[in-house]
């Protein structure tokens, strides 16, 4: 997520019969994690707007969400007036971190800014091996260190000359920690 100029929301649904206690940890690029808690009533939904968390102003972040019982967590992000068009994106939370991730869709070039966002919820640092997969079969390997309980933002077009105007880009991610 990111807050200002983007707007990020965490949406939590509790399908259970009892209230869920939810702890959200925001992992920042160059600062200590920020923690917020909320209670989600039975069979209801709650929204946490990152704009209400002062420490997130002008920040990019990853989130971990832990709950006292099963919930559904989703991140919605909206953008507008300062870009070519208004829009948004939404992503479901995953059950657990993983050391391996695969992304089939990405693009660099006109009208597209491609970022790879790496969040490390572990206390210890992780080395993240990334392989960029280009349309023509070229692969570009890179390694990124990610300190514990933090996030790294990678602007993909600047990572190698072949990525500047690559069109379609897939990504494989293999880390030393989930």
Coordinates of C-alpha atoms in Angstrom, one line a residue:
X1 CA 0.0 0.0 0.0
X2 CA 0.9 3.7 -0.1
X3 CA -0.7 6.7 1.4
X4 CA -0.7 10.1 -0.3
X5 CA -1.0 10.6 -3.2
X6 CA -2.6 7.1 -3.2
X7 CA -5.3 6.1 -0.8
X8 CA -5.1 2.6 0.7
X9 CA -7.8 0.7 2.6
X10 CA -7.7 -2.5 4.6
X11 CA -11.1 -4.3 4.4
X12 CA -11.7 -7.0 6.9
X13 CA -14.8 -9.3 6.9
X14 CA -15.7 -11.5 9.9
X15 CA -18.0 -14.4 8.8
X16 CA -17.9 -15.8 12.4
X17 CA -20.4 -15.8 15.2
X18 CA -18.1 -13.9 17.6
X19 CA -16.1 -10.7 17.4
X20 CA -12.6 -10.9 15.8
X21 CA -9.7 -9.0 17.4
X22 CA -7.4 -7.9 14.4
X23 CA -3.9 -6.7 14.6
X24 CA -2.5 -4.9 11.6
X25 CA 1.3 -4.3 11.3
X26 CA 2.4 -1.8 8.7
X27 CA 6.0 -2.5 7.5
X28 CA 7.6 0.7 6.3
X29 CA 10.6 1.3 4.0
X30 CA 12.9 3.2 6.5
X31 CA 11.1 3.3 9.8
X32 CA 9.8 1.0 12.6
X33 CA 6.6 -0.9 12.0
X34 CA 3.4 0.8 12.9
X35 CA 0.7 -1.4 14.7
X36 CA -3.0 -0.8 14.9
X37 CA -5.8 -3.0 16.3
X38 CA -9.5 -3.2 15.5
X39 CA -12.4 -5.3 16.6
X40 CA -14.7 -6.6 13.8
X41 CA -18.1 -7.6 15.0
X42 CA -19.7 -11.0 14.1
X43 CA -20.9 -11.3 10.6
X44 CA -19.7 -7.8 9.6
X45 CA -17.1 -5.9 7.9
X46 CA -14.7 -3.2 9.0
X47 CA -12.6 -0.7 7.0
X48 CA -9.2 0.8 8.1
X49 CA -8.2 3.7 5.9
X50 CA -4.4 4.3 6.0
X51 CA -5.1 8.0 5.9
X52 CA -6.2 7.9 9.5
X53 CA -2.8 6.5 10.6
X54 CA -0.6 9.6 10.9
X55 CA 2.7 7.6 10.7
X56 CA 1.7 6.4 7.2
X57 CA 1.4 9.9 5.6
X58 CA 3.6 10.0 2.5
X59 CA 4.7 6.4 3.1
X60 CA 4.7 3.1 1.2
X61 CA 4.1 0.0 3.3
X62 CA 3.3 -3.7 3.4
X63 CA 0.8 -5.1 5.9
X64 CA 0.5 -8.2 8.0
X65 CA -2.9 -9.0 9.4
X66 CA -3.4 -11.3 12.3
X67 CA -6.8 -12.2 13.9
X68 CA -8.2 -14.1 16.8
X69 CA -10.3 -16.2 14.4
X70 CA -10.7 -16.7 10.7
X71 CA -11.3 -13.5 8.7
X72 CA -11.1 -12.3 5.1
X73 CA -8.6 -9.4 4.5
X74 CA -8.4 -7.4 1.3
X75 CA -6.3 -4.3 0.3
X76 CA -7.9 -1.7 -1.9
X77 CA -5.9 1.1 -3.3
X78 CA -7.2 4.1 -5.3
X79 CA -5.5 6.8 -7.4
X80 CA -6.8 9.8 -9.3
X81 CA -6.3 13.4 -10.1
X82 CA -2.5 13.5 -10.6
X83 CA -2.4 10.6 -13.1
X84 CA -3.5 9.9 -16.6
X85 CA -6.7 8.3 -15.4
X86 CA -8.6 7.5 -12.2
X87 CA -8.7 4.0 -10.9
X88 CA -8.0 1.5 -8.3
X89 CA -6.8 -2.0 -7.5
X90 CA -7.7 -4.6 -5.0
X91 CA -5.9 -7.7 -3.7
X92 CA -6.9 -10.5 -1.3
X93 CA -4.6 -11.2 1.6
X94 CA -2.8 -14.5 1.6
X95 CA -2.9 -17.0 4.5
X96 CA 0.8 -16.9 5.1
X97 CA 4.0 -15.4 3.8
X98 CA 6.0 -17.5 1.3
X99 CA 9.6 -17.6 0.1
X100 CA 8.5 -18.1 -3.5
X101 CA 6.2 -15.9 -5.6
X102 CA 5.4 -15.8 -9.4
X103 CA 3.9 -12.9 -11.2
X104 CA 2.9 -13.4 -14.8
X105 CA 1.7 -9.9 -15.6
X106 CA 3.7 -6.7 -15.7
X107 CA 4.7 -4.1 -18.2
X108 CA 7.2 -1.2 -18.6
X109 CA 7.1 1.5 -21.2
X110 CA 4.8 4.3 -22.2
X111 CA 1.8 4.8 -19.7
X112 CA 3.1 2.0 -17.4
X113 CA 5.1 2.3 -14.2
X114 CA 6.0 -1.1 -12.9
X115 CA 7.0 -1.6 -9.3
X116 CA 8.0 -4.8 -7.4
X117 CA 7.1 -4.5 -3.7
X118 CA 8.9 -6.7 -1.2
X119 CA 7.7 -7.0 2.4
X120 CA 9.6 -8.9 5.0
X121 CA 7.5 -9.6 8.1
X122 CA 10.4 -11.5 9.8
X123 CA 12.6 -10.0 12.4
X124 CA 15.7 -11.1 10.5
X125 CA 16.8 -9.8 7.1
X126 CA 16.1 -11.7 3.9
X127 CA 17.9 -11.9 0.6
X128 CA 15.5 -11.9 -2.3
X129 CA 16.5 -13.3 -5.7
X130 CA 14.4 -11.9 -8.5
X131 CA 14.4 -13.1 -12.1
X132 CA 12.7 -10.8 -14.6
X133 CA 11.2 -12.7 -17.5
X134 CA 10.9 -10.8 -20.8
X135 CA 8.7 -11.5 -23.8
X136 CA 11.7 -12.5 -26.0
X137 CA 12.9 -15.2 -23.6
X138 CA 15.6 -13.0 -22.0
X139 CA 16.0 -13.3 -18.2
X140 CA 17.5 -10.7 -15.9
X141 CA 18.5 -11.8 -12.4
X142 CA 18.8 -9.4 -9.5
X143 CA 19.2 -9.8 -5.7
X144 CA 17.8 -7.4 -3.2
X145 CA 18.4 -7.3 0.6
X146 CA 15.3 -6.7 2.7
X147 CA 15.8 -5.9 6.3
X148 CA 13.6 -7.4 8.9
X149 CA 10.1 -6.0 9.4
X150 CA 10.4 -3.6 6.5
X151 CA 9.4 -3.1 2.9
X152 CA 11.4 -2.4 -0.3
X153 CA 10.0 -0.7 -3.4
X154 CA 11.7 -1.5 -6.7
X155 CA 11.1 0.6 -9.8
X156 CA 11.5 -2.2 -12.4
X157 CA 12.3 -0.1 -15.5
X158 CA 15.5 1.3 -13.8
X159 CA 16.9 -2.1 -12.7
X160 CA 18.5 -2.9 -16.1
X161 CA 18.6 -1.4 -19.6
X162 CA 16.5 -4.3 -20.9
X163 CA 13.7 -3.5 -18.5
X164 CA 13.4 0.2 -19.5
X165 CA 10.9 -0.4 -22.4
X166 CA 10.3 -4.1 -22.0
X167 CA 6.6 -4.3 -22.6
X168 CA 5.5 -7.6 -21.0
X169 CA 7.5 -8.6 -17.9
X170 CA 7.0 -11.7 -15.7
X171 CA 8.7 -12.0 -12.3
X172 CA 10.0 -15.0 -10.3
X173 CA 10.8 -14.2 -6.6
X174 CA 12.8 -16.6 -4.3
X175 CA 13.7 -15.4 -0.9
X176 CA 15.8 -16.8 2.0
X177 CA 12.8 -16.2 4.3
X178 CA 9.1 -16.0 3.7

